[in-house]
mmCIF file of C-alpha atoms in Angstrom:
data_model
loop_
_atom_site.group_PDB
_atom_site.id
_atom_site.type_symbol
_atom_site.label_atom_id
_atom_site.label_comp_id
_atom_site.label_asym_id
_atom_site.label_seq_id
_atom_site.Cartn_x
_atom_site.Cartn_y
_atom_site.Cartn_z
ATOM 1 C CA MET E 1 -82.800 -63.147 3.388
ATOM 2 C CA ALA E 2 -79.050 -63.476 4.059
ATOM 3 C CA PHE E 3 -77.389 -60.320 5.494
ATOM 4 C CA GLY E 4 -75.559 -58.960 2.279
ATOM 5 C CA GLY E 5 -77.451 -61.210 -0.083
ATOM 6 C CA LYS E 6 -78.159 -59.743 -3.555
ATOM 7 C CA LYS E 7 -81.694 -60.795 -4.043
ATOM 8 C CA CYS E 8 -84.017 -57.828 -3.736
ATOM 9 C CA THR E 9 -86.990 -57.793 -1.548
ATOM 10 C CA VAL E 10 -89.505 -55.076 -1.430
ATOM 11 C CA VAL E 11 -90.182 -53.962 2.214
ATOM 12 C CA ARG E 12 -92.996 -51.652 3.369
ATOM 13 C CA ALA E 13 -93.643 -50.406 6.787
ATOM 14 C CA SER E 14 -97.073 -50.800 8.346
ATOM 15 C CA ALA E 15 -98.729 -49.838 11.599
ATOM 16 C CA SER E 16 -99.002 -52.642 14.219
ATOM 17 C CA SER E 17 -101.291 -52.814 17.130
ATOM 18 C CA ASP E 18 -98.623 -54.652 19.007
ATOM 19 C CA SER E 19 -96.204 -51.729 18.799
ATOM 20 C CA PRO E 20 -97.824 -48.663 20.421
ATOM 21 C CA GLY E 21 -96.291 -45.267 19.714
ATOM 22 C CA SER E 22 -95.741 -44.695 23.444
ATOM 23 C CA ALA E 23 -93.309 -47.542 23.619
ATOM 24 C CA ALA E 24 -89.738 -46.803 24.797
ATOM 25 C CA PRO E 25 -87.173 -45.995 22.172
ATOM 26 C CA ILE E 26 -84.998 -48.879 21.150
ATOM 27 C CA ALA E 27 -81.925 -46.669 20.891
ATOM 28 C CA PRO E 28 -80.798 -43.333 22.302
ATOM 29 C CA LEU E 29 -80.557 -41.632 18.806
ATOM 30 C CA GLN E 30 -83.838 -40.954 17.160
ATOM 31 C CA LEU E 31 -83.698 -41.128 13.382
ATOM 32 C CA LYS E 32 -85.154 -38.134 11.649
ATOM 33 C CA SER E 33 -84.770 -38.517 7.861
ATOM 34 C CA PRO E 34 -87.556 -40.123 5.974
ATOM 35 C CA ILE E 35 -85.421 -43.330 5.312
ATOM 36 C CA GLY E 36 -84.429 -43.226 9.078
ATOM 37 C CA GLN E 37 -88.027 -43.068 10.211
ATOM 38 C CA PHE E 38 -88.934 -45.912 7.746
ATOM 39 C CA LEU E 39 -86.148 -48.112 9.144
ATOM 40 C CA SER E 40 -87.215 -47.193 12.715
ATOM 41 C CA GLN E 41 -90.583 -48.594 11.986
ATOM 42 C CA ILE E 42 -89.083 -51.770 10.572
ATOM 43 C CA LEU E 43 -86.864 -52.154 13.517
ATOM 44 C CA ILE E 44 -90.002 -52.173 15.923
ATOM 45 C CA SER E 45 -92.258 -54.329 13.732
ATOM 46 C CA HIS E 46 -89.945 -56.639 11.690
ATOM 47 C CA PRO E 47 -86.255 -56.181 12.687
ATOM 48 C CA HIS E 48 -85.167 -59.280 10.703
ATOM 49 C CA LEU E 49 -86.154 -57.405 7.520
ATOM 50 C CA VAL E 50 -83.930 -54.396 8.188
ATOM 51 C CA PRO E 51 -80.958 -55.700 5.803
ATOM 52 C CA ALA E 52 -83.548 -56.225 3.056
ATOM 53 C CA ALA E 53 -84.982 -52.666 3.555
ATOM 54 C CA VAL E 54 -81.516 -51.156 3.745
ATOM 55 C CA GLU E 55 -80.529 -52.776 0.331
ATOM 56 C CA GLN E 56 -83.841 -51.279 -1.115
ATOM 57 C CA GLN E 57 -83.028 -47.803 0.183
ATOM 58 C CA LEU E 58 -79.335 -48.004 -0.987
ATOM 59 C CA GLU E 59 -80.497 -48.848 -4.497
ATOM 60 C CA GLN E 60 -82.849 -45.847 -4.360
ATOM 61 C CA LEU E 61 -80.177 -43.566 -3.182
ATOM 62 C CA GLN E 62 -77.914 -44.733 -6.048
ATOM 63 C CA THR E 63 -80.560 -44.235 -8.526
ATOM 64 C CA ASP E 64 -81.327 -40.801 -7.345
ATOM 65 C CA ARG E 65 -77.545 -39.807 -7.374
ATOM 66 C CA ASP E 66 -77.057 -41.230 -10.921
ATOM 67 C CA ALA E 67 -80.131 -39.287 -12.084
ATOM 68 C CA GLU E 68 -78.792 -35.991 -10.695
ATOM 69 C CA GLY E 69 -75.462 -36.725 -12.439
ATOM 70 C CA HIS E 70 -77.132 -36.931 -15.922
ATOM 71 C CA LYS E 71 -79.028 -33.672 -15.157
ATOM 72 C CA GLU E 72 -75.853 -31.807 -14.305
ATOM 73 C CA GLU E 73 -74.333 -32.747 -17.684
ATOM 74 C CA SER E 74 -77.269 -31.364 -19.611
ATOM 75 C CA SER E 75 -78.137 -28.370 -17.311
ATOM 76 C CA ALA E 76 -77.984 -24.800 -18.436
ATOM 77 C CA SER E 77 -75.231 -22.152 -17.532
ATOM 78 C CA GLY E 78 -75.445 -18.921 -15.679
ATOM 79 C CA THR E 79 -77.872 -18.292 -12.897
ATOM 80 C CA GLU E 80 -79.836 -21.491 -13.530
ATOM 81 C CA LEU E 81 -76.623 -23.494 -13.060
ATOM 82 C CA VAL E 82 -75.888 -21.812 -9.751
ATOM 83 C CA LEU E 83 -79.297 -22.625 -8.409
ATOM 84 C CA TYR E 84 -79.131 -26.229 -9.620
ATOM 85 C CA ARG E 85 -75.751 -26.618 -7.956
ATOM 86 C CA ARG E 86 -77.228 -25.417 -4.742
ATOM 87 C CA ILE E 87 -80.170 -27.735 -4.879
ATOM 88 C CA ALA E 88 -77.702 -30.563 -5.759
ATOM 89 C CA GLU E 89 -75.697 -29.699 -2.421
ATOM 90 C CA VAL E 90 -78.843 -29.793 -0.368
ATOM 91 C CA LYS E 91 -79.738 -33.198 -1.775
ATOM 92 C CA ALA E 92 -76.200 -34.460 -1.363
ATOM 93 C CA ASN E 93 -76.432 -33.522 2.297
ATOM 94 C CA GLU E 94 -79.812 -35.279 2.644
ATOM 95 C CA ARG E 95 -78.308 -38.472 1.192
ATOM 96 C CA LYS E 96 -75.359 -38.264 3.574
ATOM 97 C CA ASN E 97 -77.781 -38.025 6.587
ATOM 98 C CA SER E 98 -79.789 -40.910 5.214
ATOM 99 C CA LEU E 99 -76.692 -42.956 4.807
ATOM 100 C CA GLU E 100 -75.705 -42.072 8.424
ATOM 101 C CA GLU E 101 -79.103 -43.234 9.652
ATOM 102 C CA ILE E 102 -78.897 -46.396 7.565
ATOM 103 C CA LEU E 103 -75.524 -47.310 9.260
ATOM 104 C CA TYR E 104 -77.197 -46.702 12.749
ATOM 105 C CA ALA E 105 -80.234 -48.665 12.076
ATOM 106 C CA LEU E 106 -78.099 -51.657 11.019
ATOM 107 C CA VAL E 107 -76.019 -51.390 14.182
ATOM 108 C CA VAL E 108 -79.184 -51.284 16.334
ATOM 109 C CA GLN E 109 -80.508 -54.352 14.412
ATOM 110 C CA LYS E 110 -77.315 -56.297 15.259
ATOM 111 C CA PHE E 111 -77.853 -55.585 18.979
ATOM 112 C CA MET E 112 -81.418 -56.663 18.644
ATOM 113 C CA ASP E 113 -80.242 -59.838 16.918
ATOM 114 C CA ALA E 114 -77.917 -60.491 19.862
ATOM 115 C CA ASN E 115 -80.825 -59.876 22.309
ATOM 116 C CA VAL E 116 -78.857 -57.067 23.962
ATOM 117 C CA SER E 117 -80.801 -53.834 24.666
ATOM 118 C CA LEU E 118 -78.856 -50.579 24.078
ATOM 119 C CA ILE E 119 -78.376 -48.373 27.170
ATOM 120 C CA PRO E 120 -81.059 -45.582 27.089
ATOM 121 C CA THR E 121 -80.312 -41.858 27.397
ATOM 122 C CA ILE E 122 -78.531 -41.307 30.772
ATOM 123 C CA ASN E 123 -80.671 -39.003 32.733
ATOM 124 C CA PRO E 124 -80.021 -38.406 36.558
ATOM 125 C CA ALA E 125 -83.731 -37.725 37.067
ATOM 126 C CA ALA E 126 -84.549 -41.270 36.005
ATOM 127 C CA SER E 127 -82.197 -42.869 38.635
ATOM 128 C CA ASP E 128 -83.144 -45.408 41.310
ATOM 129 C CA SER E 129 -83.880 -44.650 44.926
ATOM 130 C CA SER E 130 -79.992 -44.641 45.787
ATOM 131 C CA GLY E 131 -79.410 -42.145 42.917
ATOM 132 C CA ARG E 132 -77.560 -44.481 40.647
ATOM 133 C CA VAL E 133 -78.188 -44.012 36.905
ATOM 134 C CA ASP E 134 -77.232 -47.613 35.994
ATOM 135 C CA VAL E 135 -80.712 -49.182 36.098
ATOM 136 C CA TRP E 136 -80.107 -51.056 32.882
ATOM 137 C CA PRO E 137 -79.542 -54.869 32.685
ATOM 138 C CA SER E 138 -75.997 -56.191 32.608
ATOM 139 C CA HIS E 139 -75.760 -58.287 29.437
ATOM 140 C CA ASP E 140 -72.034 -58.786 30.086
ATOM 141 C CA GLY E 141 -72.106 -62.486 29.067
ATOM 142 C CA LYS E 142 -73.977 -61.812 25.992
ATOM 143 C CA LEU E 143 -71.586 -58.990 24.930
ATOM 144 C CA GLU E 144 -68.546 -61.311 25.603
ATOM 145 C CA GLN E 145 -69.931 -63.835 23.218
ATOM 146 C CA LEU E 146 -70.067 -61.249 20.295
ATOM 147 C CA HIS E 147 -66.261 -61.197 20.120
ATOM 148 C CA SER E 148 -63.650 -63.761 19.342
ATOM 149 C CA PRO E 149 -61.610 -65.190 22.301
ATOM 150 C CA GLU E 150 -58.525 -63.188 21.084
ATOM 151 C CA ALA E 151 -60.430 -59.897 20.759
ATOM 152 C CA TYR E 152 -62.070 -60.374 24.276
ATOM 153 C CA GLU E 153 -58.674 -60.700 25.877
ATOM 154 C CA MET E 154 -57.757 -57.302 24.529
ATOM 155 C CA ILE E 155 -61.141 -55.942 25.642
ATOM 156 C CA GLN E 156 -60.444 -57.244 29.235
ATOM 157 C CA ASN E 157 -57.242 -55.386 29.088
ATOM 158 C CA HIS E 158 -58.977 -52.321 27.909
ATOM 159 C CA LEU E 159 -61.381 -52.621 30.931
ATOM 160 C CA ALA E 160 -58.413 -53.156 33.305
ATOM 161 C CA LEU E 161 -56.720 -50.070 32.015
ATOM 162 C CA ILE E 162 -59.820 -47.880 32.632
ATOM 163 C CA LEU E 163 -61.236 -49.385 35.818
ATOM 164 C CA GLY E 164 -58.233 -50.855 37.497
ATOM 165 C CA ASN E 165 -58.770 -52.929 40.582
ATOM 166 C CA ARG E 166 -62.378 -51.717 40.759
ATOM 167 C CA LEU E 167 -63.157 -54.046 37.840
ATOM 168 C CA GLY E 168 -63.420 -56.774 40.475
ATOM 169 C CA ASP E 169 -65.788 -54.634 42.650
ATOM 170 C CA PRO E 170 -68.840 -54.064 40.448
ATOM 171 C CA ASN E 171 -71.052 -52.904 43.345
ATOM 172 C CA ALA E 172 -68.735 -50.067 44.355
ATOM 173 C CA VAL E 173 -70.417 -46.703 43.535
ATOM 174 C CA ALA E 174 -68.832 -43.287 42.580
ATOM 175 C CA GLN E 175 -69.913 -39.888 41.535
ATOM 176 C CA ILE E 176 -68.241 -39.289 38.158
ATOM 177 C CA ASN E 177 -68.201 -36.370 35.716
ATOM 178 C CA LYS E 178 -70.709 -37.170 32.945
ATOM 179 C CA LEU E 179 -68.709 -35.449 30.241
ATOM 180 C CA ARG E 180 -65.705 -37.592 31.118
ATOM 181 C CA VAL E 181 -67.729 -40.823 31.058
ATOM 182 C CA GLY E 182 -68.999 -39.771 27.567
ATOM 183 C CA GLN E 183 -65.505 -39.144 26.376
ATOM 184 C CA VAL E 184 -64.386 -42.499 27.405
ATOM 185 C CA TYR E 185 -67.446 -44.179 25.792
ATOM 186 C CA ALA E 186 -66.674 -42.530 22.439
ATOM 187 C CA ALA E 187 -63.029 -43.543 22.673
ATOM 188 C CA SER E 188 -64.097 -47.189 23.542
ATOM 189 C CA VAL E 189 -66.368 -47.144 20.288
ATOM 190 C CA MET E 190 -63.348 -46.138 18.316
ATOM 191 C CA TYR E 191 -61.269 -48.913 20.034
ATOM 192 C CA GLY E 192 -63.821 -51.494 19.256
ATOM 193 C CA TYR E 193 -63.876 -50.435 15.649
ATOM 194 C CA PHE E 194 -60.032 -50.651 15.451
ATOM 195 C CA LEU E 195 -60.073 -54.042 17.354
ATOM 196 C CA LYS E 196 -62.568 -55.561 14.836
ATOM 197 C CA ARG E 197 -60.417 -54.597 11.935
ATOM 198 C CA VAL E 198 -57.300 -56.049 13.257
ATOM 199 C CA ASP E 199 -59.133 -59.116 14.545
ATOM 200 C CA ARG E 200 -60.655 -59.819 11.151
ATOM 201 C CA ARG E 201 -57.079 -59.809 9.545
ATOM 202 C CA PHE E 202 -55.788 -61.924 12.519
ATOM 203 C CA GLN E 203 -58.451 -64.558 12.090
ATOM 204 C CA LEU E 204 -57.926 -64.753 8.390
ATOM 205 C CA GLU E 205 -54.129 -65.189 8.719
ATOM 206 C CA LYS E 206 -54.895 -67.747 11.575
ATOM 207 C CA ALA E 207 -57.356 -69.809 9.315
ATOM 208 C CA MET E 208 -54.736 -69.646 6.394
ATOM 209 C CA LYS E 209 -51.844 -70.697 8.792
ATOM 210 C CA ILE E 210 -49.753 -67.680 7.837
ATOM 211 C CA LEU E 211 -49.438 -66.050 11.218
ATOM 212 C CA PRO E 212 -45.909 -64.802 12.178
ATOM 213 C CA GLN E 213 -43.909 -67.632 13.768
ATOM 214 C CA ALA E 214 -43.432 -65.701 16.990
ATOM 215 C CA LEU E 215 -47.161 -65.961 17.652
ATOM 216 C CA ASP E 216 -46.940 -69.763 17.648
ATOM 217 C CA ARG E 217 -44.598 -69.674 20.643
ATOM 218 C CA ASP E 218 -45.401 -68.340 24.149
ATOM 219 C CA GLU E 219 -47.827 -65.528 24.647
ATOM 220 C CA GLY E 220 -44.963 -63.083 25.289
ATOM 221 C CA SER E 221 -43.401 -61.140 28.157
ATOM 222 C CA VAL E 222 -44.798 -58.255 30.213
ATOM 223 C CA GLN E 223 -42.191 -56.098 28.449
ATOM 224 C CA GLU E 224 -43.658 -56.880 25.130
ATOM 225 C CA GLU E 225 -47.133 -55.923 26.370
ATOM 226 C CA GLU E 226 -45.886 -52.576 27.471
ATOM 227 C CA ALA E 227 -44.191 -51.912 24.220
ATOM 228 C CA ILE E 228 -47.484 -52.279 22.295
ATOM 229 C CA GLY E 229 -49.015 -49.384 24.325
ATOM 230 C CA GLU E 230 -46.028 -47.246 23.577
ATOM 231 C CA LYS E 231 -46.089 -48.060 19.802
ATOM 232 C CA ARG E 232 -49.886 -47.378 19.619
ATOM 233 C CA THR E 233 -49.692 -43.951 21.426
ATOM 234 C CA ALA E 234 -46.696 -42.917 19.128
ATOM 235 C CA SER E 235 -48.815 -43.855 16.129
ATOM 236 C CA GLY E 236 -51.725 -41.602 17.222
ATOM 237 C CA VAL E 237 -54.218 -44.227 18.161
ATOM 238 C CA GLN E 238 -56.781 -42.327 20.229
ATOM 239 C CA ALA E 239 -58.279 -44.897 22.699
ATOM 240 C CA ALA E 240 -59.028 -44.578 26.283
ATOM 241 C CA GLU E 241 -56.548 -47.239 27.144
ATOM 242 C CA SER E 242 -53.718 -44.976 25.945
ATOM 243 C CA HIS E 243 -54.517 -42.456 28.678
ATOM 244 C CA PRO E 244 -55.421 -44.394 31.791
ATOM 245 C CA GLU E 245 -54.161 -41.448 33.850
ATOM 246 C CA GLU E 246 -57.262 -39.349 32.587
ATOM 247 C CA VAL E 247 -59.631 -42.083 33.691
ATOM 248 C CA SER E 248 -58.081 -42.250 37.110
ATOM 249 C CA SER E 249 -59.362 -38.659 37.852
ATOM 250 C CA TRP E 250 -62.971 -39.624 37.274
ATOM 251 C CA ALA E 251 -63.623 -39.931 40.973
ATOM 252 C CA ALA E 252 -61.892 -38.367 43.904
ATOM 253 C CA GLY E 253 -60.001 -40.718 46.256
ATOM 254 C CA PHE E 254 -58.876 -43.190 43.568
ATOM 255 C CA PRO E 255 -54.990 -43.301 43.587
ATOM 256 C CA ALA E 256 -53.428 -43.454 40.047
ATOM 257 C CA GLY E 257 -51.737 -46.641 41.055
ATOM 258 C CA ASP E 258 -55.103 -48.477 41.192
ATOM 259 C CA PHE E 259 -55.542 -47.995 37.350
ATOM 260 C CA GLY E 260 -53.929 -49.799 34.539
ATOM 261 C CA LYS E 261 -53.288 -52.943 36.638
ATOM 262 C CA GLY E 262 -54.291 -56.466 35.624
ATOM 263 C CA ILE E 263 -52.976 -56.197 32.038
ATOM 264 C CA LYS E 264 -52.240 -59.694 30.712
ATOM 265 C CA PRO E 265 -50.254 -60.864 27.665
ATOM 266 C CA SER E 266 -52.515 -61.340 24.602
ATOM 267 C CA ARG E 267 -51.745 -63.147 21.322
ATOM 268 C CA LEU E 268 -53.714 -60.443 19.334
ATOM 269 C CA ARG E 269 -51.775 -57.629 20.987
ATOM 270 C CA ASN E 270 -48.497 -59.267 20.046
ATOM 271 C CA TYR E 271 -49.911 -59.596 16.543
ATOM 272 C CA VAL E 272 -50.578 -55.895 16.386
ATOM 273 C CA MET E 273 -47.079 -55.256 17.461
ATOM 274 C CA SER E 274 -45.896 -56.707 14.242
ATOM 275 C CA PHE E 275 -47.569 -53.918 12.242
ATOM 276 C CA ASP E 276 -45.379 -51.019 10.840
ATOM 277 C CA ALA E 277 -46.589 -47.473 11.801
ATOM 278 C CA ASP E 278 -48.376 -46.828 8.542
ATOM 279 C CA THR E 279 -50.427 -49.897 8.707
ATOM 280 C CA LEU E 280 -51.290 -49.303 12.329
ATOM 281 C CA GLN E 281 -52.334 -45.831 11.544
ATOM 282 C CA ARG E 282 -54.415 -47.085 8.671
ATOM 283 C CA TYR E 283 -56.193 -49.427 10.911
ATOM 284 C CA ALA E 284 -56.825 -46.911 13.632
ATOM 285 C CA SER E 285 -58.721 -44.606 11.302
ATOM 286 C CA VAL E 286 -62.429 -44.779 10.656
ATOM 287 C CA ARG E 287 -63.168 -45.324 7.033
ATOM 288 C CA SER E 288 -66.046 -42.940 6.437
ATOM 289 C CA LYS E 289 -67.150 -39.529 7.590
ATOM 290 C CA GLU E 290 -70.667 -40.938 8.044
ATOM 291 C CA ALA E 291 -69.314 -43.543 10.704
ATOM 292 C CA VAL E 292 -67.471 -40.662 12.562
ATOM 293 C CA SER E 293 -70.722 -38.619 12.575
ATOM 294 C CA ILE E 294 -72.645 -41.579 13.866
ATOM 295 C CA ILE E 295 -70.272 -42.055 16.812
ATOM 296 C CA GLU E 296 -70.635 -38.480 17.690
ATOM 297 C CA LYS E 297 -74.405 -38.368 17.445
ATOM 298 C CA HIS E 298 -74.916 -41.622 19.233
ATOM 299 C CA THR E 299 -72.664 -40.398 22.235
ATOM 300 C CA GLU E 300 -74.356 -37.044 22.398
ATOM 301 C CA ALA E 301 -77.786 -38.779 22.351
ATOM 302 C CA LEU E 302 -76.705 -41.113 25.152
ATOM 303 C CA PHE E 303 -75.034 -38.469 27.458
ATOM 304 C CA GLY E 304 -76.441 -35.201 26.115
ATOM 305 C CA ARG E 305 -74.786 -32.202 24.605
ATOM 306 C CA PRO E 306 -71.964 -30.969 27.059
ATOM 307 C CA GLU E 307 -72.034 -27.367 28.131
ATOM 308 C CA ILE E 308 -68.503 -26.094 27.837
ATOM 309 C CA ILE E 309 -67.767 -22.703 29.204
ATOM 310 C CA ILE E 310 -64.523 -20.871 28.624
ATOM 311 C CA THR E 311 -63.304 -18.413 31.324
ATOM 312 C CA PRO E 312 -61.650 -15.072 30.543
ATOM 313 C CA GLU E 313 -58.376 -16.749 31.318
ATOM 314 C CA GLY E 314 -58.994 -19.097 28.490
ATOM 315 C CA THR E 315 -59.417 -22.248 30.697
ATOM 316 C CA VAL E 316 -62.477 -24.517 30.811
ATOM 317 C CA ASP E 317 -64.909 -23.731 33.620
ATOM 318 C CA SER E 318 -65.787 -26.907 35.376
ATOM 319 C CA SER E 319 -68.060 -25.513 38.024
ATOM 320 C CA LYS E 320 -71.151 -26.564 36.148
ATOM 321 C CA ASP E 321 -70.003 -30.049 35.158
ATOM 322 C CA GLU E 322 -72.707 -32.549 35.862
ATOM 323 C CA LEU E 323 -71.873 -35.474 38.143
ATOM 324 C CA ILE E 324 -73.586 -38.867 37.961
ATOM 325 C CA THR E 325 -73.807 -41.640 40.449
ATOM 326 C CA ILE E 326 -72.958 -44.941 38.896
ATOM 327 C CA SER E 327 -71.553 -48.354 39.937
ATOM 328 C CA PHE E 328 -68.316 -49.710 38.472
ATOM 329 C CA GLY E 329 -70.479 -52.668 37.138
ATOM 330 C CA GLY E 330 -72.528 -50.045 35.195
ATOM 331 C CA LEU E 331 -69.274 -48.550 33.924
ATOM 332 C CA LYS E 332 -68.184 -51.858 32.665
ATOM 333 C CA ARG E 333 -71.470 -52.415 30.904
ATOM 334 C CA LEU E 334 -71.138 -49.022 29.284
ATOM 335 C CA ILE E 335 -67.537 -49.742 28.050
ATOM 336 C CA LEU E 336 -68.498 -53.254 26.792
ATOM 337 C CA GLU E 337 -71.424 -51.773 24.847
ATOM 338 C CA ALA E 338 -69.260 -49.044 23.440
ATOM 339 C CA VAL E 339 -66.661 -51.537 22.232
ATOM 340 C CA THR E 340 -69.371 -53.790 20.604
ATOM 341 C CA PHE E 341 -70.894 -50.675 19.007
ATOM 342 C CA GLY E 342 -67.702 -49.951 17.345
ATOM 343 C CA SER E 343 -67.206 -53.531 16.251
ATOM 344 C CA PHE E 344 -70.745 -53.642 14.736
ATOM 345 C CA LEU E 345 -70.113 -50.281 13.043
ATOM 346 C CA TRP E 346 -67.193 -51.735 11.188
ATOM 347 C CA ASP E 347 -69.377 -54.647 10.081
ATOM 348 C CA VAL E 348 -72.237 -52.541 8.802
ATOM 349 C CA GLU E 349 -69.977 -50.214 6.884
ATOM 350 C CA SER E 350 -68.574 -53.198 5.086
ATOM 351 C CA PHE E 351 -72.115 -54.323 4.316
ATOM 352 C CA VAL E 352 -73.152 -50.910 2.930
ATOM 353 C CA ASP E 353 -69.961 -50.813 0.809
ATOM 354 C CA SER E 354 -70.437 -54.292 -0.666
ATOM 355 C CA SER E 355 -74.189 -53.807 -1.239
ATOM 356 C CA THR E 356 -73.764 -51.014 -3.697
ATOM 357 C CA CYS E 357 -71.444 -52.827 -6.153
ATOM 358 C CA TRP E 358 -70.309 -56.446 -6.102
ATOM 359 C CA ASP E 359 -67.156 -55.526 -8.043
ATOM 360 C CA ALA E 360 -66.134 -53.298 -5.158
ATOM 361 C CA ASN E 361 -66.350 -56.230 -2.682
ATOM 362 C CA LEU E 362 -63.035 -57.725 -3.712
ATOM 363 C CA ASP E 363 -61.356 -54.337 -3.551
ATOM 364 C CA LEU E 364 -62.790 -53.834 -0.039
ATOM 365 C CA PHE E 365 -61.451 -57.290 1.064
ATOM 366 C CA LEU E 366 -57.985 -56.393 -0.408
ATOM 367 C CA SER E 367 -57.820 -52.846 1.014
ATOM 368 C CA TYR E 368 -59.115 -53.481 4.570
ATOM 369 C CA VAL E 369 -58.481 -57.013 5.401
ATOM 370 C CA CYS E 370 -54.939 -57.307 3.932
ATOM 371 C CA PRO E 371 -53.785 -53.616 3.302
ATOM 372 C CA SER E 372 -50.432 -53.015 1.728
ATOM 373 C CA SER E 373 -47.803 -51.579 3.892
#
């Protein structure tokens, strides 16, 4: 069945002797809702059927919501109405959780389609003999192929801003604050989400041959490349590349001058420079609360819940911060996965939106691919 096709297929989960219950989880975040657990079983046994199973579950969620809407119109008043509204709130929250886990299952399925395993929960106790936590496979080449050439140029700049000259030294090892790594991971997910949105618009205009004329000339000067960073920061785009000075404090002994080097001109960056502030802000925002929640939950599942202690003076006590030993090659893999996660999240959000109503598909296309300024 095509991803996003309308034809309905009934999917049922079944136990498989080839998938023992003791198998390692396929993603850091474990799904807890009935729909999430159902999709988890499908991911293990028949991952290619996940889109069909999602359409089936979305239709059921829509049916349940419509049925509750009819009940509300005919419900009694008084105490009974208050009780009904409370029950409706609980069910609405359950549907929200289910929708979050549907989005997450679709993202995981896209990684599985690309034959890329998600990084498991980072646990210092599971490090190798040298103490390094990055015992996962690289997959850098596979992750690169999941992005357009123009988008990957921007991803390389993102990596350069964060890792600096250490990008070319993947075997170098450092002890880094795990909380800080988690913050950069989440910011990179947001960056990947933003990048996918602008790249889709760029590729569309490129195919239609309506790109701004300036992009048909040279790639641009270094000054133009610096201007894009200033414009994005002023517009409130919260990405790790906007704050390379924060990343430079990950490990002691790395001078700030080592970070942010190696930024190259990019056609897509010059294209983003042509956006006005309102359009840029619109593209930098995540469309749904469910997607924001998934970013938070996935990052917490990967790095753990941070223990933040406030001192009597009102400052954050960093004495109990957990340090992890990781190579810069491992950091690159983390950031590449995060950017790709954000890109996939944009894709699956669009799929869920278009699956519920075909009439909304055109509105989605007009609103998010070619938004009005």
